[in-house]
Coordinates of N, CA, C and O in Angstrom, one line a residue:
M61 N -11.2 3.4 9.1 CA -11.6 3.5 7.8 C -10.6 2.9 6.9 O -9.5 2.9 7.1
R62 N -11.2 2.7 5.9 CA -10.5 2.0 4.9 C -10.2 3.0 3.8 O -11.1 3.8 3.3
V63 N -8.4 2.9 3.6 CA -8.3 4.0 2.5 C -7.5 3.4 1.5 O -7.0 2.0 1.8
Y64 N -7.4 3.7 0.2 CA -6.9 3.1 -0.8 C -5.6 4.1 -1.3 O -5.7 5.2 -1.7
V65 N -4.3 3.5 -1.0 CA -3.2 4.1 -1.2 C -2.9 3.5 -2.6 O -2.3 2.6 -2.6
P66 N -2.4 4.8 -3.2 CA -1.9 4.4 -4.7 C -0.1 4.5 -4.4 O 0.4 5.0 -3.9
L67 N 0.3 3.4 -5.1 CA 1.7 3.0 -5.4 C 2.1 2.4 -6.8 O 1.2 2.8 -7.5
T68 N 3.6 2.3 -6.8 CA 3.9 1.7 -8.0 C 4.5 0.3 -7.2 O 4.4 0.3 -6.1
L69 N 5.2 -0.5 -8.4 CA 5.5 -1.9 -7.7 C 7.0 -1.5 -7.2 O 7.2 -2.1 -6.1
S70 N 7.4 -0.4 -7.5 CA 8.9 0.2 -7.0 C 8.6 0.4 -5.4 O 9.0 0.4 -4.2
G71 N 7.2 1.0 -5.4 CA 7.0 1.6 -4.1 C 6.5 0.5 -3.3 O 6.8 0.5 -1.8
L72 N 5.7 -0.5 -3.8 CA 5.4 -1.5 -2.7 C 6.6 -2.2 -2.4 O 6.7 -3.1 -1.5
T73 N 7.7 -2.5 -3.2 CA 8.9 -3.1 -2.7 C 9.4 -2.4 -1.7 O 9.9 -3.2 -0.7
E74 N 9.7 -1.3 -1.7 CA 10.1 -0.5 -0.7 C 9.3 -0.6 0.8 O 9.7 -0.6 1.7
A75 N 7.8 -0.3 0.4 CA 6.9 -0.5 1.6 C 7.3 -2.0 1.9 O 7.3 -2.3 3.4
H76 N 7.3 -3.0 1.4 CA 7.7 -4.4 2.1 C 9.1 -4.2 2.8 O 9.3 -4.9 3.7
K77 N 10.1 -3.6 2.2 CA 11.3 -3.7 2.8 C 11.0 -3.1 4.4 O 11.9 -3.4 5.3
T78 N 10.5 -1.9 4.4 CA 10.5 -1.0 5.6 C 9.2 -1.4 6.4 O 9.4 -1.1 7.6
G79 N 8.4 -2.1 5.9 CA 7.1 -2.5 6.6 C 6.1 -1.4 6.8 O 5.3 -1.2 7.7
E80 N 6.5 -0.1 6.1 CA 5.5 1.0 6.1 C 5.1 1.4 4.7 O 6.0 1.3 3.8
L81 N 4.1 2.1 4.4 CA 3.7 2.8 3.2 C 4.2 4.4 3.2 O 3.5 5.2 3.0
G82 N 5.3 4.3 3.1 CA 5.9 5.8 3.2 C 5.9 6.3 4.2 O 5.5 5.9 5.4
S83 N 6.7 7.4 3.9 CA 6.8 8.7 5.2 C 5.9 9.6 5.2 O 5.8 10.2 3.8
G84 N 5.9 10.3 6.2 CA 4.9 11.8 5.9 C 3.6 11.5 5.6 O 3.1 10.3 5.7
P85 N 2.9 12.6 5.5 CA 1.4 12.5 4.9 C 1.2 11.7 3.6 O 2.0 12.0 2.9
L86 N 0.3 10.7 3.7 CA 0.1 10.1 2.4 C -1.1 10.4 1.7 O -2.2 10.6 2.4
V87 N -1.1 10.5 0.2 CA -2.3 10.6 -0.5 C -3.1 9.5 -0.5 O -2.4 8.5 -1.0
A88 N -4.3 9.5 -0.3 CA -5.1 8.0 -0.3 C -6.6 8.6 -0.9 O -6.7 9.5 -0.8
Y89 N -7.4 7.5 -0.8 CA -8.6 7.8 -1.5 C -9.4 6.7 -0.4 O -9.1 5.6 0.0
A90 N -10.8 7.5 -0.2 CA -11.9 6.8 0.7 C -13.1 7.3 0.2 O -13.1 8.1 -0.3
V91 N -14.2 6.4 0.8 CA -15.3 6.7 0.8 C -15.8 8.3 1.6 O -15.6 7.7 3.2
T92 N -15.7 9.2 1.3 CA -16.1 10.7 2.0 C -17.2 11.0 1.7 O -17.6 10.6 0.5
P93 N -17.7 12.1 2.4 CA -19.0 12.7 2.0 C -18.9 13.2 0.5 O -19.6 13.0 -0.2
A94 N -18.1 13.9 0.1 CA -17.8 14.5 -1.4 C -18.2 13.2 -2.4 O -18.3 13.6 -3.4
L95 N -17.1 12.2 -1.9 CA -17.4 11.2 -3.2 C -18.6 10.6 -3.0 O -19.2 10.4 -4.2
R96 N -19.2 10.5 -1.7 CA -20.8 10.0 -2.0 C -21.7 10.9 -2.9 O -22.7 10.5 -3.9
E97 N -21.4 12.4 -2.7 CA -22.3 13.2 -3.5 C -21.7 13.1 -5.0 O -22.7 13.3 -5.7
W98 N -20.6 13.2 -5.4 CA -20.2 12.9 -6.5 C -20.4 11.8 -7.2 O -20.9 11.9 -8.3
Y99 N -20.5 10.7 -6.6 CA -20.9 9.6 -7.1 C -22.1 9.2 -7.2 O -22.8 8.2 -7.9
D100 N -22.8 9.7 -6.5 CA -24.3 9.6 -6.4 C -25.1 8.2 -6.2 O -25.6 7.8 -7.1
S101 N -24.5 7.7 -5.1 CA -24.7 6.1 -4.7 C -24.8 6.1 -3.3 O -24.0 6.9 -2.6
E102 N -25.3 5.2 -2.4 CA -25.5 4.7 -1.2 C -24.8 3.5 -0.9 O -24.6 3.1 -0.2
D103 N -24.4 2.7 -2.2 CA -24.1 1.3 -2.2 C -22.6 1.4 -1.9 O -22.0 1.9 -2.7
I104 N -22.1 0.9 -0.9 CA -20.7 1.0 0.1 C -19.9 0.2 -1.3 O -18.6 0.6 -1.1
E105 N -20.1 -0.8 -1.6 CA -19.2 -1.5 -2.7 C -19.0 -0.7 -3.8 O -17.9 -0.7 -4.4
E106 N -20.0 0.1 -4.2 CA -19.8 1.0 -5.7 C -18.7 2.0 -5.1 O -18.2 2.3 -5.9
L107 N -19.4 2.5 -3.8 CA -18.4 3.8 -3.5 C -16.8 3.3 -3.2 O -15.9 3.9 -3.6
E108 N -16.9 2.0 -2.5 CA -15.1 1.6 -2.4 C -14.7 1.4 -3.9 O -13.6 1.8 -4.0
Y109 N -15.4 0.9 -4.5 CA -14.8 0.7 -5.9 C -14.4 1.9 -6.9 O -13.5 2.1 -7.3
A110 N -15.3 3.1 -6.7 CA -14.9 4.4 -7.1 C -13.5 4.7 -6.4 O -12.7 5.4 -7.3
A111 N -13.5 4.6 -4.9 CA -12.3 5.3 -4.1 C -11.0 4.3 -4.9 O -10.0 4.9 -5.2
L112 N -11.4 3.0 -5.2 CA -10.2 2.3 -5.6 C -9.8 2.8 -7.3 O -8.7 2.7 -7.2
G113 N -10.7 3.1 -8.0 CA -10.6 3.6 -9.1 C -9.7 5.0 -9.5 O -8.9 5.1 -10.0
Q114 N -10.1 5.8 -8.4 CA -9.4 7.1 -8.3 C -8.0 6.8 -7.7 O -7.1 7.4 -8.2
A115 N -7.7 5.7 -6.9 CA -6.4 5.5 -6.1 C -5.7 4.8 -7.7 O -4.5 5.2 -7.7
A116 N -6.4 4.0 -8.4 CA -5.5 3.5 -9.6 C -5.0 4.7 -10.2 O -3.9 4.5 -10.9
L117 N -6.0 5.5 -10.8 CA -5.4 6.7 -11.5 C -4.5 7.5 -10.8 O -3.3 7.9 -11.4
A118 N -4.2 7.7 -9.3 CA -3.1 8.1 -8.8 C -1.9 7.5 -9.0 O -1.0 8.0 -9.0
S119 N -2.2 6.2 -9.0 CA -1.1 5.1 -9.3 C -0.5 5.5 -10.7 O 0.9 5.4 -10.8
L120 N -1.3 5.8 -11.5 CA -0.9 6.3 -12.7 C -0.1 7.2 -12.9 O 0.8 7.3 -13.3
R121 N -0.4 8.4 -12.4 CA 0.3 9.5 -12.1 C 1.9 9.1 -11.5 O 2.8 9.8 -11.9
L122 N 1.9 8.3 -10.6 CA 3.2 8.1 -10.2 C 4.0 7.3 -10.9 O 5.3 7.5 -11.0
L123 N 3.5 6.5 -11.9 CA 4.2 5.7 -12.8 C 4.5 6.9 -13.8 O 5.7 6.6 -14.3
D124 N 3.6 7.7 -14.1 CA 4.2 8.8 -15.2 C 5.4 9.4 -14.5 O 6.6 10.0 -15.1
A125 N 5.3 9.9 -13.1 CA 6.8 10.5 -12.4 C 7.9 9.5 -12.2 O 8.8 10.0 -12.3
D126 N 7.6 8.3 -12.3 CA 8.8 7.4 -12.2 C 8.7 6.5 -13.4 O 8.2 5.3 -13.4
R127 N 9.7 6.8 -14.1 CA 9.8 6.3 -15.8 C 10.3 5.0 -15.7 O 10.2 3.9 -16.6
G128 N 11.2 4.6 -14.6 CA 11.7 3.5 -14.4 C 11.1 2.2 -13.6 O 11.0 1.1 -13.4
A129 N 9.8 2.7 -13.3 CA 9.0 1.9 -12.4 C 8.2 0.5 -13.4 O 7.9 1.1 -14.6
P130 N 8.1 -0.4 -13.0 CA 7.3 -1.5 -14.0 C 5.8 -0.9 -14.1 O 5.3 -0.3 -13.4
R131 N 5.5 -1.0 -15.4 CA 4.2 -0.3 -15.5 C 2.8 -0.8 -15.6 O 1.8 -1.6 -16.1
R132 N 2.7 -1.1 -14.4 CA 1.6 -1.7 -13.4 C 1.0 -1.0 -12.2 O 1.8 -0.6 -11.5
R133 N -0.1 -0.7 -12.2 CA -0.7 0.1 -11.2 C -0.8 -0.5 -9.9 O -1.0 -1.8 -10.1
V134 N -0.6 -0.1 -8.8 CA -0.5 -0.8 -7.6 C -1.4 0.3 -6.5 O -1.2 1.2 -6.4
V135 N -2.7 -0.2 -5.9 CA -3.3 0.1 -4.9 C -3.4 -1.0 -3.5 O -3.8 -1.8 -3.7
V136 N -3.0 -0.2 -2.7 CA -3.0 -1.0 -1.2 C -4.1 -0.6 -0.3 O -4.3 0.8 0.0
A137 N -5.1 -1.3 -0.2 CA -6.5 -1.3 0.8 C -6.0 -1.5 2.2 O -5.6 -2.4 2.3
V138 N -6.0 -0.4 2.9 CA -5.4 -0.3 4.2 C -6.3 0.1 5.4 O -7.3 1.3 4.9
D139 N -6.8 -0.5 6.3 CA -7.6 0.2 7.5 C -6.6 0.8 8.5 O -5.6 0.2 8.8
V140 N -7.3 2.3 8.6 CA -6.3 3.3 9.5 C -7.6 3.7 10.6 O -8.8 3.8 10.0
A141 N -6.9 4.4 11.7 CA -7.7 5.1 12.6 C -8.2 6.3 11.9 O -7.7 7.2 11.1
D142 N -9.5 6.6 12.2 CA -10.0 7.8 11.3 C -9.3 9.0 11.8 O -9.3 9.8 11.3
R143 N -8.8 9.2 12.9 CA -8.0 10.4 13.6 C -7.0 10.6 13.0 O -6.5 11.8 12.8
I144 N -6.4 9.9 12.1 CA -5.4 10.2 11.3 C -5.6 10.3 9.8 O -4.8 10.4 8.9
V145 N -6.7 10.5 9.5 CA -7.5 10.7 8.0 C -8.3 12.1 8.1 O -8.8 12.3 8.6
E146 N -7.6 12.9 7.1 CA -8.0 14.1 6.8 C -8.6 14.5 5.6 O -8.0 14.0 4.5
A147 N -10.0 14.7 5.1 CA -10.8 14.7 4.0 C -10.7 16.0 3.7 O -10.0 16.8 4.1
D148 N -10.4 16.2 2.1 CA -10.3 17.4 1.7 C -9.0 18.0 1.9 O -9.0 19.0 2.7
P149 N -7.8 17.6 1.7 CA -6.7 17.8 2.1 C -6.2 19.0 1.5 O -5.2 19.6 1.9
G150 N -6.9 19.6 0.5 CA -6.5 20.9 0.2 C -5.6 20.8 -1.2 O -5.3 19.9 -1.8
P151 N -4.8 21.9 -1.9 CA -4.1 21.6 -3.0 C -2.7 21.1 -2.6 O -2.1 21.0 -1.6
D152 N -2.3 20.1 -3.9 CA -1.0 19.6 -3.7 C -0.7 18.8 -2.6 O 0.6 19.6 -2.1
P153 N -1.2 17.8 -2.1 CA -0.8 17.2 -0.7 C 0.6 16.6 -0.9 O 1.2 15.9 0.0
G154 N 1.0 16.0 -2.1 CA 2.0 15.3 -2.3 C 1.9 14.4 -3.5 O 1.0 14.5 -4.1
P155 N 3.0 13.3 -3.5 CA 2.8 12.4 -4.9 C 1.4 11.8 -5.0 O 0.8 11.6 -3.8
G156 N 1.1 11.6 -6.2 CA -0.4 10.7 -6.6 C -1.3 11.7 -6.5 O -2.4 11.4 -6.9
H157 N -1.3 13.0 -6.2 CA -2.2 14.2 -6.4 C -2.4 14.7 -8.0 O -1.0 14.8 -8.5
D158 N -3.3 14.7 -8.1 CA -3.4 15.7 -9.8 C -2.8 17.1 -9.5 O -3.5 17.9 -9.0
R159 N -1.7 17.5 -10.1 CA -1.2 18.6 -9.8 C -1.7 19.5 -10.7 O -1.6 21.2 -10.5
E160 N -2.4 19.4 -11.8 CA -3.2 20.4 -12.7 C -4.5 21.1 -11.7 O -5.2 21.8 -12.4
N161 N -5.0 20.1 -10.8 CA -6.1 20.4 -10.4 C -5.9 21.1 -8.8 O -5.2 20.3 -7.9
D162 N -6.2 22.3 -8.3 CA -5.6 22.8 -7.1 C -6.9 22.1 -6.3 O -6.4 22.2 -5.0
A163 N -8.0 21.5 -6.5 CA -8.9 21.2 -5.6 C -8.7 19.8 -5.5 O -8.2 19.1 -6.2
A164 N -8.9 19.4 -4.2 CA -9.0 17.9 -4.0 C -9.8 17.2 -4.8 O -10.8 17.7 -5.1
E165 N -9.6 16.0 -5.3 CA -10.8 15.0 -5.9 C -11.5 14.6 -5.0 O -11.4 14.5 -3.5
P166 N -13.0 14.2 -5.3 CA -13.8 13.6 -4.3 C -13.5 12.4 -4.0 O -12.8 11.7 -4.7
G167 N -13.2 12.3 -2.6 CA -12.7 11.0 -2.0 C -11.3 11.0 -1.7 O -10.7 10.2 -0.8
E168 N -10.6 12.1 -2.1 CA -9.1 12.2 -1.7 C -8.9 12.6 -0.4 O -9.7 13.3 0.4
V169 N -8.1 12.1 0.5 CA -7.8 12.1 1.8 C -6.0 12.3 2.1 O -5.5 11.6 1.2
R170 N -6.0 12.8 3.0 CA -4.3 12.7 3.2 C -4.4 11.8 4.7 O -5.1 12.2 5.8
V171 N -3.6 11.0 4.7 CA -3.2 10.1 5.9 C -2.1 10.7 6.6 O -1.0 10.7 6.1
T172 N -2.2 11.3 7.8 CA -1.3 11.9 8.4 C -0.1 11.0 9.3 O 0.8 11.5 9.9
G173 N -0.6 9.8 10.0 CA 0.1 9.2 10.6 C 0.9 7.9 9.8 O 0.8 7.8 8.9
R174 N 1.8 7.1 10.5 CA 2.3 6.2 10.0 C 1.4 5.0 9.8 O 0.3 4.9 10.6
V175 N 1.7 4.4 8.4 CA 0.6 3.5 8.0 C 1.7 2.0 8.0 O 2.5 1.8 7.2
A176 N 1.4 1.2 8.6 CA 2.1 -0.1 8.8 C 1.7 -1.1 7.5 O 0.2 -1.1 7.2
L177 N 2.3 -1.7 6.7 CA 2.0 -2.5 5.5 C 1.1 -3.6 6.5 O 0.4 -4.1 5.5
A178 N 1.5 -4.2 7.6 CA 1.0 -5.1 8.0 C -0.8 -5.0 8.3 O -1.7 -5.8 8.7
K179 N -1.1 -3.5 8.4 CA -2.4 -3.2 8.4 C -3.2 -3.6 7.1 O -4.4 -3.2 6.9
A180 N -2.6 -3.6 6.2 CA -3.2 -4.0 4.8 C -4.4 -4.8 4.7 O -4.1 -6.0 5.2
A181 N -5.4 -4.6 3.8 CA -6.4 -5.6 3.8 C -6.3 -6.3 2.5 O -6.6 -7.4 2.4
A182 N -5.5 -5.5 1.5 CA -5.7 -6.3 0.0 C -4.4 -5.4 -0.6 O -4.4 -4.3 -0.5
V183 N -4.2 -6.0 -1.8 CA -3.5 -5.2 -2.5 C -3.9 -5.5 -4.1 O -4.1 -6.6 -4.4
H184 N -4.0 -4.5 -4.8 CA -4.5 -4.6 -6.1 C -3.6 -4.1 -7.1 O -3.1 -3.0 -7.1
V185 N -3.5 -5.0 -8.0 CA -2.3 -4.6 -9.1 C -2.5 -5.2 -10.2 O -3.5 -6.2 -10.5
D186 N -2.1 -4.8 -11.5 CA -2.5 -4.9 -12.7 C -1.8 -6.4 -13.1 O -0.6 -6.5 -12.8
A187 N -2.5 -7.1 -14.0 CA -1.8 -8.1 -14.7 C -0.8 -7.9 -15.5 O -1.1 -6.9 -16.0
D188 N 0.3 -8.8 -15.8 CA 1.0 -8.6 -16.8 C 0.7 -8.3 -18.0 O 1.1 -7.5 -18.7
G189 N -0.6 -8.8 -18.5 CA -1.1 -8.2 -19.9 C -1.5 -6.9 -19.8 O -1.7 -6.3 -21.2
A190 N -1.7 -6.0 -19.0 CA -2.1 -4.8 -18.7 C -1.0 -3.7 -19.2 O -1.3 -2.5 -19.3
E191 N 0.3 -4.4 -18.8 CA 1.4 -3.4 -19.1 C 1.6 -2.3 -20.1 O 1.8 -1.0 -20.0
A192 N 1.1 -2.8 -21.5 CA 1.4 -2.0 -22.7 C 0.2 -0.8 -22.4 O 0.5 0.3 -22.8
A193 N -1.1 -1.3 -21.8 CA -2.2 0.0 -21.8 C -1.8 0.7 -20.8 O -1.9 1.9 -20.9
V194 N -1.2 0.4 -19.8 CA -1.0 1.2 -18.6 C 0.1 1.9 -19.0 O 0.3 3.2 -18.7
A195 N 1.2 1.7 -19.9 CA 2.3 2.4 -20.4 C 1.9 3.4 -21.3 O 2.2 4.6 -21.1
A196 N 0.9 3.2 -22.1 CA 0.3 4.3 -22.9 C -0.3 4.9 -22.3 O -0.2 6.2 -22.4
A197 N -1.0 4.7 -21.1 CA -1.8 5.6 -20.3 C -0.8 6.7 -19.6 O -1.3 8.1 -19.5
A198 N 0.0 5.9 -19.0 CA 1.0 7.1 -18.6 C 1.8 8.1 -19.3 O 1.8 9.3 -19.0
E199 N 2.0 7.6 -20.4 CA 2.6 8.6 -21.3 C 1.4 9.6 -21.8 O 2.1 10.5 -22.1
A200 N 0.2 9.0 -22.0 CA -0.8 10.1 -22.5 C -1.4 11.1 -21.4 O -2.1 12.0 -21.6
L201 N -1.1 10.9 -20.1 CA -1.8 11.7 -19.0 C -1.8 12.9 -18.9 O -2.6 13.7 -18.7
A202 N -0.4 13.7 -19.2 CA 0.1 15.1 -19.4 C -0.9 15.5 -20.6 O -2.0 16.8 -20.1
A203 N -1.3 14.9 -21.7 CA -1.8 15.3 -22.5 C -3.6 15.2 -22.3 O -4.2 16.2 -22.6
A204 N -3.9 14.4 -21.7 CA -5.1 14.1 -21.4 C -5.5 15.1 -20.4 O -6.7 16.0 -20.0
D205 N -4.6 15.6 -19.3 CA -4.9 16.6 -18.2 C -5.1 17.7 -18.9 O -5.9 18.8 -18.4
G206 N -4.4 18.4 -20.2 CA -4.4 19.2 -20.8 C -5.8 19.5 -21.6 O -6.0 20.3 -22.7
G207 N -6.6 18.3 -21.7 CA -7.9 18.6 -22.5 C -7.8 17.8 -24.1 O -8.8 17.7 -24.5
D208 N -6.9 16.9 -24.1 CA -6.6 16.0 -25.5 C -7.6 14.8 -25.2 O -7.5 13.9 -24.5
G209 N -8.8 14.9 -26.0 CA -9.9 14.0 -26.3 C -8.9 12.5 -26.3 O -9.5 11.3 -26.1
G210 N -8.2 12.7 -27.2 CA -7.6 11.2 -27.7 C -6.7 10.5 -26.6 O -6.7 9.6 -26.7
A211 N -6.0 11.6 -25.9 CA -5.2 11.3 -24.9 C -6.1 10.7 -24.0 O -5.7 9.4 -23.1
R212 N -7.2 11.4 -23.6 CA -8.2 10.9 -22.6 C -8.7 9.3 -23.0 O -8.7 8.5 -22.1
S213 N -8.7 9.2 -23.8 CA -9.4 7.7 -24.5 C -8.1 6.7 -24.1 O -8.5 5.6 -23.7
V214 N -6.9 7.3 -24.4 CA -5.9 6.2 -24.1 C -5.6 6.0 -22.4 O -5.4 5.1 -22.3
V215 N -6.0 7.1 -21.5 CA -5.8 7.0 -20.2 C -7.2 5.9 -19.7 O -7.0 5.0 -19.0
D216 N -8.2 6.4 -20.4 CA -9.3 5.4 -19.9 C -9.2 4.0 -20.4 O -9.8 3.2 -19.8
G217 N -8.1 3.8 -21.7 CA -8.1 2.3 -21.9 C -7.4 1.7 -20.4 O -7.8 0.4 -20.5
A218 N -6.7 2.3 -19.7 CA -5.8 1.6 -18.8 C -7.2 1.0 -17.7 O -6.9 0.0 -17.1
E219 N -8.3 1.6 -17.6 CA -9.4 1.4 -16.8 C -10.1 0.0 -17.2 O -10.8 -0.9 -16.9
D220 N -9.9 -0.2 -18.5 CA -10.3 -1.5 -19.2 C -9.7 -3.0 -18.4 O -10.3 -3.9 -18.6
H221 N -8.8 -2.7 -18.0 CA -7.8 -3.8 -17.2 C -8.3 -3.5 -15.8 O -7.9 -2.4 -15.1
E222 N -9.1 -4.5 -15.2 CA -9.3 -4.7 -13.9 C -8.2 -4.8 -13.1 O -7.3 -5.7 -13.1
L223 N -7.8 -4.5 -11.7 CA -6.8 -4.5 -11.1 C -7.1 -6.2 -10.3 O -8.2 -6.3 -9.9
L224 N -6.1 -7.0 -10.1 CA -6.2 -8.0 -9.5 C -6.0 -8.2 -8.0 O -5.5 -6.9 -7.6
W225 N -6.9 -8.8 -7.5 CA -6.6 -8.8 -5.9 C -5.9 -9.8 -5.2 O -5.6 -10.6 -5.8
F226 N -5.1 -9.4 -4.2 CA -4.1 -10.2 -3.5 C -4.1 -10.0 -2.0 O -3.9 -8.8 -1.8
A227 N -4.0 -11.1 -1.5 CA -3.8 -11.0 -0.3 C -2.6 -10.4 0.3 O -1.7 -10.7 -0.4
P228 N -2.4 -9.7 1.5 CA -1.1 -9.2 1.8 C -0.1 -10.2 2.1 O 1.2 -9.9 1.7
Q229 N -0.5 -11.2 2.5 CA 0.7 -12.4 2.6 C 1.0 -12.8 1.1 O 2.3 -13.5 1.1
E230 N 0.8 -12.3 0.1 CA 1.1 -12.7 -1.2 C 1.9 -11.6 -1.7 O 2.6 -11.7 -2.8
I231 N 2.5 -10.7 -1.0 CA 3.1 -9.6 -1.4 C 4.8 -9.9 -1.9 O 5.0 -9.9 -2.9
P232 N 5.4 -11.0 -0.9 CA 6.5 -11.5 -1.2 C 6.8 -12.3 -2.6 O 7.4 -12.0 -3.5
N233 N 5.6 -12.9 -2.7 CA 5.3 -13.6 -4.0 C 5.1 -12.7 -5.3 O 5.7 -13.0 -6.6
L234 N 4.1 -11.5 -5.1 CA 4.0 -10.8 -6.0 C 5.1 -10.1 -6.5 O 5.5 -9.7 -7.7
L235 N 6.0 -9.6 -5.7 CA 7.3 -9.2 -5.9 C 8.6 -9.9 -6.4 O 9.5 -9.3 -6.8
G236 N 8.3 -11.4 -6.3 CA 9.3 -12.3 -6.7 C 10.4 -12.5 -5.8 O 11.7 -12.6 -6.0
S237 N 10.0 -12.1 -4.5 CA 11.0 -12.1 -3.3 C 10.7 -13.4 -2.3 O 9.6 -14.0 -2.7

């Protein structure tokens, strides 16, 4: 199953050092029955794009929690064994989860096994030019979660910036190492 794991550039640096996408259960996003129903499409590319978008929002949440991380969203697309993926992980399974919402987001999954970075199919990262919009979105996230329409517009503004696609072998260059 292809899952989309939200990270930050700091998290990607750590994954590059260790060779793994974190320890313990990971919150990720995938094309699940709940996502299919929520998105109301059978087009797999559209559904995968929706899962990627959810992971990008979760990356924004990670940026809000890690004020020192560069203001660029990061999502790693990785193929994992179906047996280590739990759909509908329930409330607050870990970092990247919407803590204001006790129910899992459509498409949210928990990856319970170790995930080698070598299994990555692609890495999606904001361009340098998106940093101001992403920084503003991370700053506005709490207010947007609280129902502030203006803040929601700021968060949605980050979505105007498409994540760039990088091959896994480009990670060292992406990180400047």
